[in-house]
Coordinates of C-alpha atoms and ligand atoms in Angstrom, one line a residue:
X943 CA 66.9 128.4 -107.6
X944 CA 69.5 130.5 -105.7
X945 CA 72.3 132.2 -107.7
X946 CA 74.4 132.7 -104.6
X947 CA 74.3 131.1 -101.2
X948 CA 72.2 133.1 -98.7
X949 CA 74.1 135.1 -96.1
X950 CA 74.4 133.5 -92.7
X951 CA 71.5 134.9 -90.7
X952 CA 69.1 134.6 -87.8
X953 CA 65.4 134.3 -88.7
X954 CA 63.4 135.6 -85.8
X955 CA 59.7 134.6 -85.9
X956 CA 57.4 136.6 -83.6
X957 CA 54.3 134.5 -83.1
X958 CA 56.4 131.3 -83.5
X959 CA 53.8 129.0 -82.0
X960 CA 51.0 130.2 -84.2
X961 CA 49.5 128.6 -87.3
X962 CA 51.3 130.7 -89.9
X963 CA 54.7 129.8 -88.4
X964 CA 54.0 126.0 -88.2
X965 CA 51.9 125.7 -91.4
X966 CA 53.7 128.0 -93.8
X967 CA 56.9 129.6 -92.6
X968 CA 58.9 126.7 -91.1
X969 CA 58.1 124.3 -94.0
X970 CA 58.8 126.9 -96.6
X971 CA 62.1 127.9 -94.9
X972 CA 63.2 124.3 -94.6
X973 CA 62.3 123.4 -98.2
X974 CA 64.1 126.4 -99.5
X975 CA 67.3 125.9 -97.6
X976 CA 67.3 122.1 -98.0
X977 CA 67.0 122.4 -101.7
X978 CA 70.3 124.2 -101.8
X979 CA 71.8 122.3 -98.9
X980 CA 72.2 125.5 -96.9
X981 CA 70.3 124.6 -93.8
X982 CA 73.2 125.6 -91.5
X983 CA 73.2 129.2 -92.9
X984 CA 69.9 129.9 -91.1
X985 CA 69.2 129.8 -87.4
X986 CA 65.6 130.3 -86.5
X987 CA 64.7 131.9 -83.2
X988 CA 61.0 131.4 -82.4
X989 CA 59.6 134.1 -80.2
X990 CA 56.4 133.9 -78.3
X991 CA 54.7 134.4 -74.9
X992 CA 54.4 130.7 -74.2
X993 CA 57.0 129.3 -71.8
X994 CA 58.7 126.6 -74.0
X995 CA 62.2 125.2 -74.0
X996 CA 64.2 124.9 -77.2
X997 CA 63.5 121.2 -77.0
X998 CA 59.7 121.7 -76.9
X999 CA 59.8 124.1 -79.8
X1000 CA 61.9 121.7 -81.8
X1001 CA 59.5 118.9 -81.2
X1002 CA 56.5 121.0 -82.3
X1003 CA 58.4 122.2 -85.4
X1004 CA 59.4 118.6 -86.3
X1005 CA 55.7 117.6 -86.1
X1006 CA 54.7 120.5 -88.3
X1007 CA 57.4 119.7 -90.9
X1008 CA 56.3 116.1 -90.9
X1009 CA 52.6 117.1 -91.4
X1010 CA 53.8 119.2 -94.3
X1011 CA 55.2 116.0 -95.9
X1012 CA 58.9 116.6 -94.9
X1013 CA 60.7 113.8 -93.2
X1014 CA 64.3 113.2 -93.4
X1015 CA 67.4 112.8 -91.3
X1016 CA 68.5 116.3 -92.5
X1017 CA 65.2 117.8 -91.3
X1018 CA 65.7 116.2 -87.8
X1019 CA 69.2 117.6 -87.7
X1020 CA 68.1 121.0 -88.7
X1021 CA 65.5 121.1 -86.0
X1022 CA 68.0 119.9 -83.4
X1023 CA 70.8 122.3 -84.3
X1024 CA 69.2 125.4 -86.0
X1025 CA 65.9 126.0 -84.2
X1026 CA 65.8 127.9 -80.9
X1027 CA 63.0 129.4 -78.8
X1028 CA 62.8 132.5 -76.6
X1029 CA 59.8 133.4 -74.4
X1030 CA 59.1 137.1 -74.0
X1031 CA 57.4 136.4 -70.8
X1032 CA 53.7 136.9 -69.8
X1033 CA 53.7 140.6 -70.4
X1034 CA 55.6 140.1 -73.6
X1035 CA 57.8 143.2 -73.0
X1036 CA 61.2 141.7 -72.2
X1037 CA 63.0 143.0 -75.4
X1038 CA 66.3 143.5 -73.7
X1039 CA 66.3 139.8 -72.8
X1040 CA 65.5 139.0 -76.4
X1041 CA 68.3 141.3 -77.6
X1042 CA 70.8 139.5 -75.4
X1043 CA 69.6 136.1 -76.6
X1044 CA 70.0 137.2 -80.3
X1045 CA 73.5 138.5 -79.7
X1046 CA 74.5 135.4 -77.9
X1047 CA 73.2 133.1 -80.7
X1048 CA 75.0 135.3 -83.3
X1049 CA 78.3 134.9 -81.3
X1050 CA 77.8 131.2 -80.8
X1051 CA 77.1 130.4 -84.4
X1052 CA 79.3 133.0 -86.0
X1053 CA 76.4 135.0 -87.6
X1054 CA 77.6 138.4 -88.8
X1055 CA 74.5 140.4 -87.5
X1056 CA 72.2 139.6 -90.4
X1057 CA 68.6 139.5 -89.0
X1058 CA 65.1 138.9 -90.3
X1059 CA 62.3 139.9 -88.0
X1060 CA 59.1 138.2 -89.1
X1061 CA 55.9 139.5 -87.6
X1062 CA 53.6 136.4 -87.7
X1063 CA 51.4 138.1 -85.2
X1064 CA 47.9 139.5 -84.8
X1065 CA 48.0 143.0 -86.3
X1066 CA 47.2 144.6 -83.0
X1067 CA 50.5 143.5 -81.6
X1068 CA 52.7 144.8 -84.5
X1069 CA 53.3 148.3 -82.9
X1070 CA 54.5 146.8 -79.6
X1071 CA 56.8 144.4 -81.3
X1072 CA 58.2 147.0 -83.7
X1073 CA 58.9 149.4 -80.8
X1074 CA 60.4 146.6 -78.8
X1075 CA 62.8 145.7 -81.6
X1076 CA 63.7 149.4 -82.2
X1077 CA 64.1 150.4 -78.6
X1078 CA 66.3 147.5 -77.7
X1079 CA 68.7 148.4 -80.5
X1080 CA 68.0 145.3 -82.6
X1081 CA 67.2 147.2 -85.7
X1082 CA 70.9 148.1 -86.2
X1083 CA 73.8 145.7 -86.5
X1084 CA 77.0 145.1 -88.5
X1085 CA 75.0 143.0 -91.0
X1086 CA 71.7 143.6 -92.7
X1087 CA 68.4 143.8 -90.8
X1088 CA 65.0 143.3 -92.4
X1089 CA 61.5 143.3 -91.0
X1090 CA 58.6 141.5 -92.5
X1091 CA 55.0 142.5 -91.8
X1092 CA 52.1 140.2 -92.6
X1093 CA 48.9 141.6 -93.9
X1094 CA 46.5 143.3 -93.1
X1095 CA 48.8 146.3 -93.0
X1096 CA 46.5 148.6 -90.9
X1097 CA 42.8 148.6 -90.9
X1098 CA 42.3 151.9 -92.7
X1099 CA 44.3 154.8 -94.2
X1100 CA 45.1 156.3 -90.8
X1101 CA 46.2 153.2 -89.1
X1102 CA 48.4 152.2 -92.1
X1103 CA 50.0 155.7 -92.0
X1104 CA 50.7 155.3 -88.3
X1105 CA 52.2 151.9 -88.8
X1106 CA 54.4 153.2 -91.6
X1107 CA 55.4 156.1 -89.4
X1108 CA 56.4 153.8 -86.6
X1109 CA 58.4 151.5 -88.8
X1110 CA 60.2 154.4 -90.3
X1111 CA 61.4 155.5 -86.9
X1112 CA 63.5 152.4 -86.7
X1113 CA 63.9 151.1 -90.2
X1114 CA 64.6 152.5 -93.6
X1115 CA 62.0 151.6 -96.2
X1116 CA 64.6 149.4 -97.9
X1117 CA 64.5 147.2 -94.8
X1118 CA 60.7 146.8 -94.7
X1119 CA 59.0 143.8 -96.4
X1120 CA 55.2 144.1 -96.4
X1121 CA 53.9 140.7 -97.4
X1122 CA 50.9 140.1 -99.7
X1123 CA 51.3 136.3 -100.3
X1124 CA 49.5 136.6 -103.6
X1125 CA 52.6 138.3 -105.0
X1126 CA 54.6 135.2 -104.2
X1127 CA 52.3 133.0 -106.4
X1128 CA 54.1 132.0 -109.6
X1129 CA 51.1 132.7 -111.7
X1130 CA 50.7 136.2 -110.3
X1131 CA 54.3 137.0 -111.0
X1132 CA 53.8 135.5 -114.5
X1133 CA 51.2 138.2 -115.2
X1134 CA 54.1 140.6 -115.9
X1135 CA 56.0 138.1 -118.0
X1136 CA 52.8 137.3 -119.9
X1137 CA 52.2 141.0 -120.6
X1138 CA 55.7 142.3 -121.2
X1139 CA 57.4 139.4 -122.8
X1140 CA 54.6 138.7 -125.4
X1141 CA 53.9 141.5 -127.7
X1142 CA 50.9 139.9 -129.2
X1143 CA 48.8 140.5 -126.1
X1144 CA 50.4 143.8 -125.0
X1145 CA 49.4 145.4 -128.3
X1146 CA 45.7 144.5 -127.6
X1147 CA 45.9 145.5 -123.9
X1148 CA 44.0 148.8 -124.0
X1149 CA 40.6 150.6 -124.3
X1150 CA 40.5 150.2 -128.1
X1151 CA 40.5 146.4 -128.0
X1152 CA 39.2 145.4 -124.6
X1153 CA 35.5 145.6 -123.5
X1154 CA 35.9 144.8 -119.8
X1155 CA 38.1 143.0 -117.4
X1156 CA 36.8 140.8 -114.5
X1157 CA 38.9 139.6 -111.6
X1158 CA 37.5 137.0 -109.2
X1159 CA 38.9 135.6 -106.0
X1160 CA 36.3 133.0 -105.1
X1161 CA 36.7 130.7 -102.1
X1162 CA 34.6 127.8 -101.1
X1163 CA 35.9 127.8 -97.5
X1164 CA 34.1 129.8 -94.8
X1165 CA 35.9 131.7 -92.0
X1166 CA 36.9 128.6 -90.0
X1167 CA 38.2 129.5 -86.6
X1168 CA 39.0 133.1 -87.6
X1169 CA 35.8 134.9 -86.4
X1170 CA 37.7 137.1 -84.0
X1171 CA 39.8 138.6 -86.8
X1172 CA 37.3 138.2 -89.7
X1173 CA 34.2 139.7 -88.1
X1174 CA 36.1 143.0 -87.6
X1175 CA 37.9 142.9 -91.0
X1176 CA 35.3 141.6 -93.5
X1177 CA 36.1 140.8 -97.2
X1178 CA 36.9 144.4 -98.1
X1179 CA 39.9 144.6 -95.7
X1180 CA 40.8 140.9 -95.9
X1181 CA 41.0 140.5 -99.7
X1182 CA 39.9 143.5 -101.7
X1183 CA 42.4 146.1 -100.3
X1184 CA 45.3 143.8 -100.8
X1185 CA 45.1 140.6 -103.0
X1186 CA 42.5 141.9 -105.4
X1187 CA 44.1 145.3 -105.7
X1188 CA 47.5 143.7 -106.4
X1189 CA 46.0 141.7 -109.2
X1190 CA 44.2 144.8 -110.6
X1191 CA 47.4 146.9 -110.6
X1192 CA 49.4 144.1 -112.3
X1193 CA 46.8 143.7 -115.0
X1194 CA 46.5 147.5 -115.6
X1195 CA 50.0 148.9 -115.1
X1196 CA 52.1 150.5 -117.8
X1197 CA 55.4 149.0 -119.0
X1198 CA 58.1 149.7 -116.4
X1199 CA 61.4 151.2 -117.6
X1200 CA 63.3 148.1 -116.3
X1201 CA 62.3 145.1 -114.3
X1202 CA 63.4 146.4 -110.9
X1203 CA 61.5 146.6 -107.6
X1204 CA 61.1 150.3 -107.7
X1205 CA 60.2 150.7 -111.4
X1206 CA 57.5 148.1 -111.0
X1207 CA 56.1 149.5 -107.8
X1208 CA 56.1 153.0 -109.3
X1209 CA 53.9 151.8 -112.1
X1210 CA 51.6 150.0 -109.7
X1211 CA 51.2 153.2 -107.6
X1212 CA 50.4 155.2 -110.8
X1213 CA 47.4 152.8 -111.5
X1214 CA 46.1 153.3 -108.0
X1215 CA 46.4 157.1 -108.3
X1216 CA 44.4 157.0 -111.6
X1217 CA 41.4 155.4 -109.9
X1218 CA 38.7 157.9 -109.1
X1219 CA 36.8 157.5 -105.9
X1220 CA 34.7 154.4 -106.0
X1221 CA 31.0 155.3 -106.0
X1222 CA 28.9 153.5 -103.4
X1223 CA 26.3 152.6 -106.0
X1224 CA 28.9 150.5 -107.8
X1225 CA 29.7 148.4 -104.8
X1226 CA 27.8 145.3 -103.6
X1227 CA 28.3 143.6 -100.2
X1228 CA 27.1 140.2 -99.3
X1229 CA 27.0 137.7 -96.5
X1230 CA 26.6 134.0 -96.8
X1231 CA 23.7 132.0 -95.5
X1232 CA 23.6 128.3 -95.0
X1233 CA 23.7 126.2 -98.1
X1234 CA 25.4 123.2 -99.8
X1235 CA 28.9 123.1 -101.2
X1236 CA 30.2 120.0 -103.0
X1237 CA 27.3 118.0 -101.6
X1238 CA 28.0 119.1 -98.0
X1239 CA 25.7 121.2 -95.9
X1240 CA 27.4 124.3 -94.4
X1241 CA 26.4 126.9 -91.9
X1242 CA 25.5 130.5 -92.5
X1243 CA 28.0 133.2 -91.5
X1244 CA 26.0 134.3 -88.5
X1245 CA 25.9 130.7 -87.2
X1246 CA 29.7 130.4 -87.3
X1247 CA 31.4 130.1 -83.9
X1248 CA 32.3 133.5 -82.6
X1249 CA 30.1 135.5 -84.9
X1250 CA 27.3 137.6 -83.4
X1251 CA 23.7 136.7 -84.5
X1252 CA 23.3 140.2 -86.0
X1253 CA 26.7 140.6 -87.5
X1254 CA 26.6 142.7 -90.7
X1255 CA 30.2 141.9 -91.7
X1256 CA 30.5 141.4 -95.5
X1257 CA 31.8 138.0 -96.6
X1258 CA 31.4 139.0 -100.3
X1259 CA 32.3 142.2 -102.2
X1260 CA 31.8 143.0 -105.8
X1261 CA 32.6 146.4 -107.3
X1262 CA 33.2 148.3 -110.5
X1263 CA 36.5 150.1 -110.7
X1264 CA 37.4 152.7 -113.3
X1265 CA 40.9 153.8 -114.2
X1266 CA 41.1 157.3 -115.6
X1267 CA 44.2 157.1 -117.7
X1268 CA 45.0 157.0 -121.4
X1269 CA 45.1 153.3 -121.6
X1270 CA 41.9 152.4 -119.7
X1271 CA 39.5 155.4 -119.6
X1272 CA 35.9 154.1 -120.0
X1273 CA 36.8 150.4 -119.6
X1274 CA 35.2 148.8 -116.5
X1275 CA 37.2 146.5 -114.3
X1276 CA 34.8 144.4 -112.2
X1277 CA 36.3 142.8 -109.2
X1278 CA 34.7 140.4 -106.7
X1279 CA 35.6 138.1 -103.9
X1280 CA 33.6 135.9 -101.5
X1281 CA 33.7 133.1 -99.0
X1282 CA 31.5 130.0 -99.3
X1283 CA 31.1 130.5 -103.0
X1284 CA 30.5 127.4 -105.2
X1285 CA 34.2 126.8 -105.8
X1286 CA 37.7 128.0 -105.2
X1287 CA 39.1 129.8 -108.1
X1288 CA 41.2 133.0 -108.8
X1289 CA 40.7 134.1 -112.3
X1290 CA 41.1 137.1 -114.6
X1291 CA 38.8 137.3 -117.6
X1292 CA 39.7 139.8 -120.3
X1293 CA 36.8 140.2 -122.7
X1294 CA 37.8 141.8 -126.1
X1295 CA 35.5 144.1 -128.0
X1296 CA 33.0 142.7 -130.4
X1297 CA 33.6 142.9 -134.2
X1298 CA 32.2 146.3 -135.4
X1299 CA 29.7 144.7 -137.8
X1300 CA 28.6 141.0 -138.0
X1301 CA 29.0 140.0 -141.6
X1302 CA 27.4 136.6 -140.9
X1303 CA 24.1 138.2 -140.0
X1304 CA 22.2 136.6 -143.0
X1305 CA 22.8 133.2 -141.2
X1306 CA 20.6 133.0 -138.2
X1307 CA 22.7 130.2 -136.8
X1308 CA 25.8 132.4 -136.5
X1309 CA 26.0 133.8 -133.0
X1310 CA 29.4 135.5 -132.6
X1311 CA 30.9 135.5 -129.1
X1312 CA 33.5 138.0 -127.9
X1313 CA 37.1 136.7 -127.8
X1314 CA 38.1 136.1 -124.2
X1315 CA 41.4 135.5 -122.5
X1316 CA 40.9 133.6 -119.2
X1317 CA 43.9 133.6 -116.9
X1318 CA 43.5 131.1 -114.1
X1319 CA 45.8 131.9 -111.2
X1320 CA 44.6 128.9 -109.1
X1321 CA 43.8 126.1 -108.7
X1322 CA 44.3 124.9 -112.3
X1323 CA 46.9 127.4 -113.2
X1324 CA 47.0 128.4 -116.9
X1325 CA 45.4 130.3 -119.8
X1326 CA 42.5 129.7 -122.1
X1327 CA 42.0 131.8 -125.2
X1328 CA 38.5 131.6 -126.6
X1329 CA 37.7 132.2 -130.2
X1330 CA 35.0 131.2 -132.8
X1331 CA 35.6 128.6 -135.5
X1332 CA 33.4 127.2 -138.2
X1333 CA 31.7 124.0 -137.4
X1334 CA 32.3 121.6 -140.3
X1335 CA 29.4 121.1 -142.7
X1336 CA 26.3 123.0 -143.5
X1337 CA 24.6 125.3 -142.5
X1338 CA 27.2 127.9 -141.6
X1339 CA 27.5 127.5 -137.9
X1340 CA 30.0 129.0 -135.4
X1341 CA 31.4 127.3 -132.4
X1342 CA 33.5 128.7 -129.6
X1343 CA 36.7 126.8 -129.0
X1344 CA 39.8 127.5 -127.0
X1345 CA 43.6 127.2 -126.9
X1346 CA 44.9 126.0 -123.5
X1347 CA 48.0 126.2 -121.5
X1348 CA 48.3 124.4 -118.1
X1349 CA 51.2 125.1 -115.9
X1350 CA 51.2 121.7 -114.4
X1351 CA 51.6 120.0 -117.8
X1352 CA 54.6 122.2 -118.6
X1353 CA 56.3 122.4 -115.3
X1354 CA 54.7 120.0 -112.7
X1355 CA 53.8 121.4 -109.3
X1356 CA 54.5 125.0 -108.5
X1357 CA 56.5 126.2 -105.5
X1358 CA 54.6 127.6 -102.5
X1359 CA 54.2 131.4 -102.4
X1360 CA 56.0 131.6 -99.0
X1361 CA 59.0 129.8 -100.4
X1362 CA 59.4 132.4 -103.1
X1363 CA 58.9 135.3 -100.8
X1364 CA 61.2 134.1 -98.1
X1365 CA 64.0 133.6 -100.6
X1366 CA 63.5 137.2 -101.8
X1367 CA 63.7 138.4 -98.2
X1368 CA 66.9 136.6 -97.7
X1369 CA 68.3 138.0 -100.9
X1370 CA 67.1 141.5 -100.3
X1371 CA 64.8 141.7 -103.3
X1372 CA 61.7 143.9 -102.6
X1373 CA 60.0 143.5 -106.0
X1374 CA 57.3 141.3 -104.6
X1375 CA 56.6 143.3 -101.5
X1376 CA 54.3 146.3 -101.0
X1377 CA 55.9 149.7 -100.7
X1378 CA 54.7 152.3 -98.1
X1379 CA 53.2 154.6 -100.6
X1380 CA 51.5 151.7 -102.4
X1381 CA 49.7 150.5 -99.3
X1382 CA 48.6 154.0 -98.4
X1383 CA 47.3 154.8 -101.9
X1384 CA 45.3 151.6 -101.9
X1385 CA 43.8 152.3 -98.5
X1386 CA 42.9 155.8 -99.7
X1387 CA 40.8 154.3 -102.4
X1388 CA 38.8 152.1 -100.1
X1389 CA 38.7 154.3 -97.1
X1390 CA 35.4 156.1 -98.0
X1391 CA 33.7 152.7 -98.2
X1392 CA 34.8 151.7 -94.7
X1393 CA 32.3 152.4 -91.9
X1394 CA 29.5 153.0 -94.5
X1395 CA 26.3 151.3 -93.7
X1396 CA 26.2 149.1 -96.8
X1397 CA 23.5 146.4 -96.6
X1398 CA 25.2 143.0 -96.8
X1399 CA 22.8 141.1 -99.2
X1400 CA 22.5 137.5 -98.3
X1401 CA 23.5 134.7 -100.6
X1402 CA 23.2 131.0 -100.1
X1403 CA 26.5 129.2 -99.5
X1404 CA 27.4 127.3 -102.7
X1405 CA 26.3 130.0 -105.1
X1406 CA 28.4 132.7 -106.8
X1407 CA 27.1 135.5 -104.6
X1408 CA 24.1 137.8 -104.2
X1409 CA 21.7 138.7 -107.0
X1410 CA 22.6 142.3 -106.6
X1411 CA 26.1 141.6 -107.9
X1412 CA 24.5 140.2 -111.1
X1413 CA 22.5 143.4 -111.4
X1414 CA 25.6 145.5 -111.0
X1415 CA 26.8 144.2 -114.4
X1416 CA 23.4 144.0 -116.0
X1417 CA 23.1 147.8 -115.5
X1418 CA 26.2 148.1 -117.8
X1419 CA 24.8 145.5 -120.3
X1420 CA 27.3 142.9 -119.2
X1421 CA 27.4 139.7 -117.2
X1422 CA 29.9 137.9 -114.9
X1423 CA 32.0 135.3 -116.7
X1424 CA 31.6 132.5 -114.2
X1425 CA 34.4 130.0 -114.0
Ligands
BG6_2050 C1 44.3 135.4 -96.8 C2 43.0 135.8 -96.2 O1 45.2 136.5 -96.9 O2 44.2 134.8 -98.1 C3 42.1 134.6 -96.1 O3 43.2 136.3 -95.0 C4 42.0 133.9 -97.5 O4 40.8 134.9 -95.7 C5 43.4 133.6 -98.0 O5 41.3 132.6 -97.3 C6 43.3 133.1 -99.5 O6 44.6 132.7 -99.9 P1 44.8 131.6 -101.0 O7 46.3 131.6 -101.3 O8 44.2 130.3 -100.5 O9 44.0 132.1 -102.2

């Protein structure tokens, strides 16, 4: 997996006692290092406001790793020797104390100043932490220093610009890793390989051959314990501005000159810049009501703990996006996401144009369907290419069949997105991270939709969203390709 051993470094997790740290970061970090037997090259410093000793933090980390299915003597040893904890104090502003601790760990473990600062924090605290790191001189050292920012990066165009401005006071863009965990998914990365290593599809990938493209990020889960965040964010900020937009740019981008971080990101930004303002009449918001999913009754959004009885936050968004460039002009991209839909699936459906004339029209039993390429990014990762065949016998009858490829059959289980992304951070590869201009261009697109009084149409949990979303496509003479 790693071509070279990672540099000895200190991995500082801000928000170390939170869910992200215990559920994702520590297990991913351990798996990655253990796989290459490089555990001792990484010392983790958990940072938080809670008063914990190293021993307490190690115990909690051990539990978390066990819950993630990791249990070995090596894991215990890693926890005991390579995990440390530092409390920032109640007011969480003791950054000079933190700087001292980091320097003393570097000295003790012979770490040459290589540092990762991982912001696993609520977004409101990012500015304070970034300023604290910068002002205490931690952003410069004899080694490399990288900062990782979780999404959401800002809550609109202005706040994203301000956050970029603050980061750039202390860090060069080459040190900043804005995470969108979708980019760490193998199947999402494979979109580029699929397109640019297989000429058969690339030659069809344009307005002459494609009728429309649909991208769906459907979830069956609700908002769980996240009302405080979600009720302010809504689906537009939570999924559309980041995960869905990333998928859209990867599907629509031009061929980069070479497969490098900046060449790829340049092409993605060009797609975003070719999207005209999204018209409100092509956007549908929805909010789930109570319903049944997988035989289980679930609450409506407004009945979730922490959500106001009259909340108008959208838990569903569908919209039509147009791309005004030579490749895509006139071809609609329909994107949608929602919580409490009837299943969890992330899927891209490319529907090819119909044949110009149906030569089988004398046979009433011959209904031709458009060829479709369905790329499933999760949970059953793979491709399905649908085409018509003749059913044996008489009368002449067509049937839609498909060619399949399933990742799990070819490769077994796929690595966790965080494992891939953390490895890239340690190796200094920014290809799968969002650049400053990319995040701002994407906010620019959606900014006019924020703060608009869109009605959130209700939909029953366990369905595929509100009726209005169906009508959005019917207006264009199309329909959603439901998984
Ligand atoms: C997160 C969102 O970024 O992605 C969540 O904040 C969402 O609301 C999650 O549930 C979906 O991720 P995945 O990997 O399960 O598709």
